[in-house]
PDB file of C-alpha atoms in Angstrom:
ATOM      1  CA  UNK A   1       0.000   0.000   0.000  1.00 47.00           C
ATOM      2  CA  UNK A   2       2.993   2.121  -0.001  1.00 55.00           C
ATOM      3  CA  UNK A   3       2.175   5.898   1.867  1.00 63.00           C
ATOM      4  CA  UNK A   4      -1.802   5.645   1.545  1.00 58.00           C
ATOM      5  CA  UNK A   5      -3.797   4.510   4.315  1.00 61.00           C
ATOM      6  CA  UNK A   6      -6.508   1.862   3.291  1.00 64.00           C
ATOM      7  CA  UNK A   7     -10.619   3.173   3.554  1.00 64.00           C
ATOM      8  CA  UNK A   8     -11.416  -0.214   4.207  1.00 66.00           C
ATOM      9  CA  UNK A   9     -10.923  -3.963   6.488  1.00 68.00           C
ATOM     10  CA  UNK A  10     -11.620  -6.728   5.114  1.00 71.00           C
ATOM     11  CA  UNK A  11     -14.515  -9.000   6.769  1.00 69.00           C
ATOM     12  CA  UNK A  12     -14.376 -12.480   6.019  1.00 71.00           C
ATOM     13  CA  UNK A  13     -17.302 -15.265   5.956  1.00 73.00           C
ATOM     14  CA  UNK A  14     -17.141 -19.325   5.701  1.00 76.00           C
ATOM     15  CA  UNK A  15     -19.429 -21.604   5.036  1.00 80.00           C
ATOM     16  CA  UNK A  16     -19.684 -25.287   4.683  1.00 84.00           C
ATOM     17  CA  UNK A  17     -17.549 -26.867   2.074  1.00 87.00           C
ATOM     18  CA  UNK A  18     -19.977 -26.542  -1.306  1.00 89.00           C
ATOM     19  CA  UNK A  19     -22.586 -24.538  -0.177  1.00 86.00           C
ATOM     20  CA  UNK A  20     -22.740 -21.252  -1.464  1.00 81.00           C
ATOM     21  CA  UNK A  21     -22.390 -18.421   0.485  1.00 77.00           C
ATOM     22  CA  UNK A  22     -25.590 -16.865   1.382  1.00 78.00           C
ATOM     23  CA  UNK A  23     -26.117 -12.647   0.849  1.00 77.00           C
ATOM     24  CA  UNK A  24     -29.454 -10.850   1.931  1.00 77.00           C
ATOM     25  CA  UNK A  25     -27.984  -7.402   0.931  1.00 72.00           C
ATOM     26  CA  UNK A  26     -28.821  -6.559  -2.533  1.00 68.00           C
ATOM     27  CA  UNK A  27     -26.208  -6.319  -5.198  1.00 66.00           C
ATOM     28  CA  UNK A  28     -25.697  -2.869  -6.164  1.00 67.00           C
ATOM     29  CA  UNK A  29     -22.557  -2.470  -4.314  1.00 62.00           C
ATOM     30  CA  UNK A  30     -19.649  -1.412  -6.662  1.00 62.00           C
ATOM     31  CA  UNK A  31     -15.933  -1.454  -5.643  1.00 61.00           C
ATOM     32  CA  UNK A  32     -14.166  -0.370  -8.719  1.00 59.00           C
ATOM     33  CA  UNK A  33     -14.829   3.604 -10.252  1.00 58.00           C
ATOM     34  CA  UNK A  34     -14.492   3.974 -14.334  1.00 56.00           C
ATOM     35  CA  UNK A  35     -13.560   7.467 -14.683  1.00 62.00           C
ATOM     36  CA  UNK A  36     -14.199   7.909 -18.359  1.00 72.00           C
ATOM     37  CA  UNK A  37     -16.999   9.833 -17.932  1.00 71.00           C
ATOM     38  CA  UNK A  38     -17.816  13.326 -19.312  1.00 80.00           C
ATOM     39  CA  UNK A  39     -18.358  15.841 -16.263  1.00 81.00           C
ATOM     40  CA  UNK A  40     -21.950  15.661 -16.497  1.00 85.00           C
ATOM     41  CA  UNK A  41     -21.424  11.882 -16.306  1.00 82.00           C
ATOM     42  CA  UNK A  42     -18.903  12.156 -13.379  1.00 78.00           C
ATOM     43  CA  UNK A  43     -21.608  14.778 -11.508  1.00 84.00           C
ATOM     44  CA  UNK A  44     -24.245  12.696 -12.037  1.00 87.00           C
ATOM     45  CA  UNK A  45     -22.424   9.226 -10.615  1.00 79.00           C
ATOM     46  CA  UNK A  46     -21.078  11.173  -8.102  1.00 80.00           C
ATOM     47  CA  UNK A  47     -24.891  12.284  -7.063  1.00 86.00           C
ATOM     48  CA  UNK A  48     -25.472   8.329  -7.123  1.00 84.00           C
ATOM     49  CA  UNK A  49     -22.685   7.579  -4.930  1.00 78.00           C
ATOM     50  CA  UNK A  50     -23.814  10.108  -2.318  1.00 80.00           C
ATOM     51  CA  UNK A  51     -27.317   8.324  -2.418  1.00 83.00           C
ATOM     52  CA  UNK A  52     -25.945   4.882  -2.641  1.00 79.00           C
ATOM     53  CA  UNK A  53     -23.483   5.776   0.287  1.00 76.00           C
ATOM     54  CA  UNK A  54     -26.491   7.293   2.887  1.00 75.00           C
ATOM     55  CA  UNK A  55     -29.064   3.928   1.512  1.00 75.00           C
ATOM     56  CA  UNK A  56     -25.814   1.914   3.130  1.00 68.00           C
ATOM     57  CA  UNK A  57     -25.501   0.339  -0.370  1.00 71.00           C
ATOM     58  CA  UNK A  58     -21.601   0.666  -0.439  1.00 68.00           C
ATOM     59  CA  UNK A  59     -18.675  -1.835  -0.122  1.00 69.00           C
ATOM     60  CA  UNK A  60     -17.041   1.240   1.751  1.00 72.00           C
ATOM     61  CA  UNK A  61     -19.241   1.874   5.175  1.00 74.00           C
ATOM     62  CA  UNK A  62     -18.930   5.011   6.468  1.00 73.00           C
ATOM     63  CA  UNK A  63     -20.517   4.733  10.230  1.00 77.00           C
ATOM     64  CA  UNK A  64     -19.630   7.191  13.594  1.00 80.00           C
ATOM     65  CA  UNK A  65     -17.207   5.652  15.624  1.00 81.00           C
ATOM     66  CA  UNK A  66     -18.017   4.796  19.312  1.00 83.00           C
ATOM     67  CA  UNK A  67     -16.276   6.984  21.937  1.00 84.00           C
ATOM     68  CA  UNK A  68     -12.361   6.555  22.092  1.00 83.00           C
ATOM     69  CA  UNK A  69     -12.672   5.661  26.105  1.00 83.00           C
ATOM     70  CA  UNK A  70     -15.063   2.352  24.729  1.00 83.00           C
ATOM     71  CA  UNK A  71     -12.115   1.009  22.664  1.00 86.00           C
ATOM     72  CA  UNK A  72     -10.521  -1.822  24.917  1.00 89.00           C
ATOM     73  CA  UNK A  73      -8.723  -3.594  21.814  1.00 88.00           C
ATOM     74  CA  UNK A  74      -6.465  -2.705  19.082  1.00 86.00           C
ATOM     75  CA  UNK A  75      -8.727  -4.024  15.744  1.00 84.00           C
ATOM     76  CA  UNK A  76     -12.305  -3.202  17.546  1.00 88.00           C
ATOM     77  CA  UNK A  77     -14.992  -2.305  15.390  1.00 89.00           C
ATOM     78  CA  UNK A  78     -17.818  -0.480  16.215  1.00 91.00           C
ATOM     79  CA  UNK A  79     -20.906  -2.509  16.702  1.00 93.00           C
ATOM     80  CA  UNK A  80     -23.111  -0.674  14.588  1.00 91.00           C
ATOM     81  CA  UNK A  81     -20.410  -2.037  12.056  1.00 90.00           C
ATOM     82  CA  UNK A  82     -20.939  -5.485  12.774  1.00 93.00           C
ATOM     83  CA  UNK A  83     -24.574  -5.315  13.201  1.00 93.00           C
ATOM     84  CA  UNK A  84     -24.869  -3.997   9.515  1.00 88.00           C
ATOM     85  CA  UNK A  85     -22.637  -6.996   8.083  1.00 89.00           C
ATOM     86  CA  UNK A  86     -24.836  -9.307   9.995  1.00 93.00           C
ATOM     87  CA  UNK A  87     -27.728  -7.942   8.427  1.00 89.00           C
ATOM     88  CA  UNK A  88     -26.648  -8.974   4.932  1.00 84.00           C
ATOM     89  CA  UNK A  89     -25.393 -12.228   5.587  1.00 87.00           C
ATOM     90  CA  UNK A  90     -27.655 -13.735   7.773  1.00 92.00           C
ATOM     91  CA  UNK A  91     -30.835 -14.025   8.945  1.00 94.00           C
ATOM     92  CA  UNK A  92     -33.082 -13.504  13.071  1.00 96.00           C
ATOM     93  CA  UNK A  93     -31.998 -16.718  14.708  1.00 97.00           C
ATOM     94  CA  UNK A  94     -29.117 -17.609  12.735  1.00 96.00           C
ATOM     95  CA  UNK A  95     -25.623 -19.233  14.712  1.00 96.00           C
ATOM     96  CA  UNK A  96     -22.369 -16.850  13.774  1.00 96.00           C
ATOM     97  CA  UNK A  97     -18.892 -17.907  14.167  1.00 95.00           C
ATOM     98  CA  UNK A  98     -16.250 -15.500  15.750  1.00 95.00           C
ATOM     99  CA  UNK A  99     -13.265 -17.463  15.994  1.00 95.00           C
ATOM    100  CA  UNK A 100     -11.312 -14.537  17.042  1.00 94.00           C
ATOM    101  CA  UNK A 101     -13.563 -12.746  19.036  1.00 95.00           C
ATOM    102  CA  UNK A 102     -11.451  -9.812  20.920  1.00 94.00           C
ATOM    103  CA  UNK A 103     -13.115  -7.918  22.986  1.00 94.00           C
ATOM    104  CA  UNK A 104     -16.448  -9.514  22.079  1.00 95.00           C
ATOM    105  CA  UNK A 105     -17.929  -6.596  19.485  1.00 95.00           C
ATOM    106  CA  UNK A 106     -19.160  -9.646  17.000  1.00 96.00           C
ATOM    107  CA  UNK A 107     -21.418 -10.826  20.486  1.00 95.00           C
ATOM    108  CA  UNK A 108     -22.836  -7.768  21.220  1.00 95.00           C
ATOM    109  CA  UNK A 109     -24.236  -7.353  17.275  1.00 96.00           C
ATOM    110  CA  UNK A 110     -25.323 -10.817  17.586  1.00 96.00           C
ATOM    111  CA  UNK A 111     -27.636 -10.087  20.785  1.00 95.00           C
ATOM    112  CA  UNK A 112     -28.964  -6.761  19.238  1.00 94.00           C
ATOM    113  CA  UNK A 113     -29.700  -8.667  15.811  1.00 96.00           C
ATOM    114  CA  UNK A 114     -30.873 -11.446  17.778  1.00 96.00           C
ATOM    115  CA  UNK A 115     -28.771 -14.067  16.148  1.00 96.00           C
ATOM    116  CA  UNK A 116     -26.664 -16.801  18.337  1.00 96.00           C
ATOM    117  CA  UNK A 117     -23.022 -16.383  18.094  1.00 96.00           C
ATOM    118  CA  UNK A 118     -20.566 -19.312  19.153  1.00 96.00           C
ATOM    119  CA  UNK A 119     -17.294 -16.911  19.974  1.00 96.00           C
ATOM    120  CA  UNK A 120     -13.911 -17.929  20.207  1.00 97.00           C
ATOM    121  CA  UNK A 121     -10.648 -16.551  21.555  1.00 96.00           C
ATOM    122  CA  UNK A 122      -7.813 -17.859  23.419  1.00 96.00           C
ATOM    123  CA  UNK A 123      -6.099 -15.076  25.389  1.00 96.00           C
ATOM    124  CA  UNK A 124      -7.755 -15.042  28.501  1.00 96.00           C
ATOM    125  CA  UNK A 125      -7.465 -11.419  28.967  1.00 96.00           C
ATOM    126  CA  UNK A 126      -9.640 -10.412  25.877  1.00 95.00           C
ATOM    127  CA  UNK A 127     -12.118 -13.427  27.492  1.00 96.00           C
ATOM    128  CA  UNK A 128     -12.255 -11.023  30.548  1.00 95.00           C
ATOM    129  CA  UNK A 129     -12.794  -8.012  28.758  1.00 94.00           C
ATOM    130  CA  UNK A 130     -15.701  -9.562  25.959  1.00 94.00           C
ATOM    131  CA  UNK A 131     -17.402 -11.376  28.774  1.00 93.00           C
ATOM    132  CA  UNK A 132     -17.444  -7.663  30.874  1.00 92.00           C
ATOM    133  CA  UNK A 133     -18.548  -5.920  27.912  1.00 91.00           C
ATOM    134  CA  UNK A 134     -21.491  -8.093  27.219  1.00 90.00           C
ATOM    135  CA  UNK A 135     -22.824  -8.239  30.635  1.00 90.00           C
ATOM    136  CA  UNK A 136     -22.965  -4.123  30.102  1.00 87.00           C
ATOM    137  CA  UNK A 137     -25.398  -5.063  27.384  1.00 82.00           C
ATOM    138  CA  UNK A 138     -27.159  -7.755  28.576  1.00 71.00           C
ATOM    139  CA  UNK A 139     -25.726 -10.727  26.767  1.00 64.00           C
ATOM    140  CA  UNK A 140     -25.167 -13.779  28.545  1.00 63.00           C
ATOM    141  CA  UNK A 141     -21.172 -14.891  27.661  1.00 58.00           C
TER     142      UNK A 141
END
């Protein structure tokens, strides 16, 4: 990447060997911009792009962080973050896999989407801090 600073993380999902992964989102998302556009063209996409960007209809999510003092781990994501990839790739009542679970961000989004996640992590001291975090919201770890 050089000097610029990436816009994006990567999320990754699994499923079982030869099923196909399953997407609820809709598939307008676009990841790659064709510039060869007249400036009406370019205004007008760029209009698009707004809308797409506010309808949450990106592969770039732009969402508020949470406060700087609610950050216990060096990757966290907000949960808002996680709640809105959970939203296109599964469905109410669904199990989700974290094997790397952190500070627990993945369990939170799970109880407010009401899904079941099966969290893993091995460092005991991020098991503290994602079991204390979800008993502040109400999740049973």
């Amino acid at each position: 990447m050089g000097d610029y600073r990436a816009k994006h993380e990567p999320f990754f999902y699994a499923t079982i060997k030869g099923t196909k992964p399953l997407f609820y989102g809709d598939r307008t998302n676009t990841s790659v911009l064709n510039f060869q556009k007249s400036d009406a063209e370019l205004a007008k996409w760029a209009k698009q792009q707004r809308d797409l960007e506010k309808a949450g209809k990106m592969t770039i999510w732009t969402m508020k962080r949470e406060p700087t003092q609610d950050y216990v781990h060096p990757t966290q994501k907000p949960v808002e973050l996680v709640m809105y990839a959970l939203a296109n790739n599964s469905k109410v009542d669904d199990i989700v896999l974290d094997p790397f679970l952190g500070s627990g961000t993945t369990l939170i989004a799970c109880h407010k989407t009401n899904r079941a996640c099966y969290g893993v992590e091995l460092d005991p001291k991020w098991v503290k801090i994602s079991c204390t975090r979800s008993a502040r919201t109400a999740v049973r770890a």
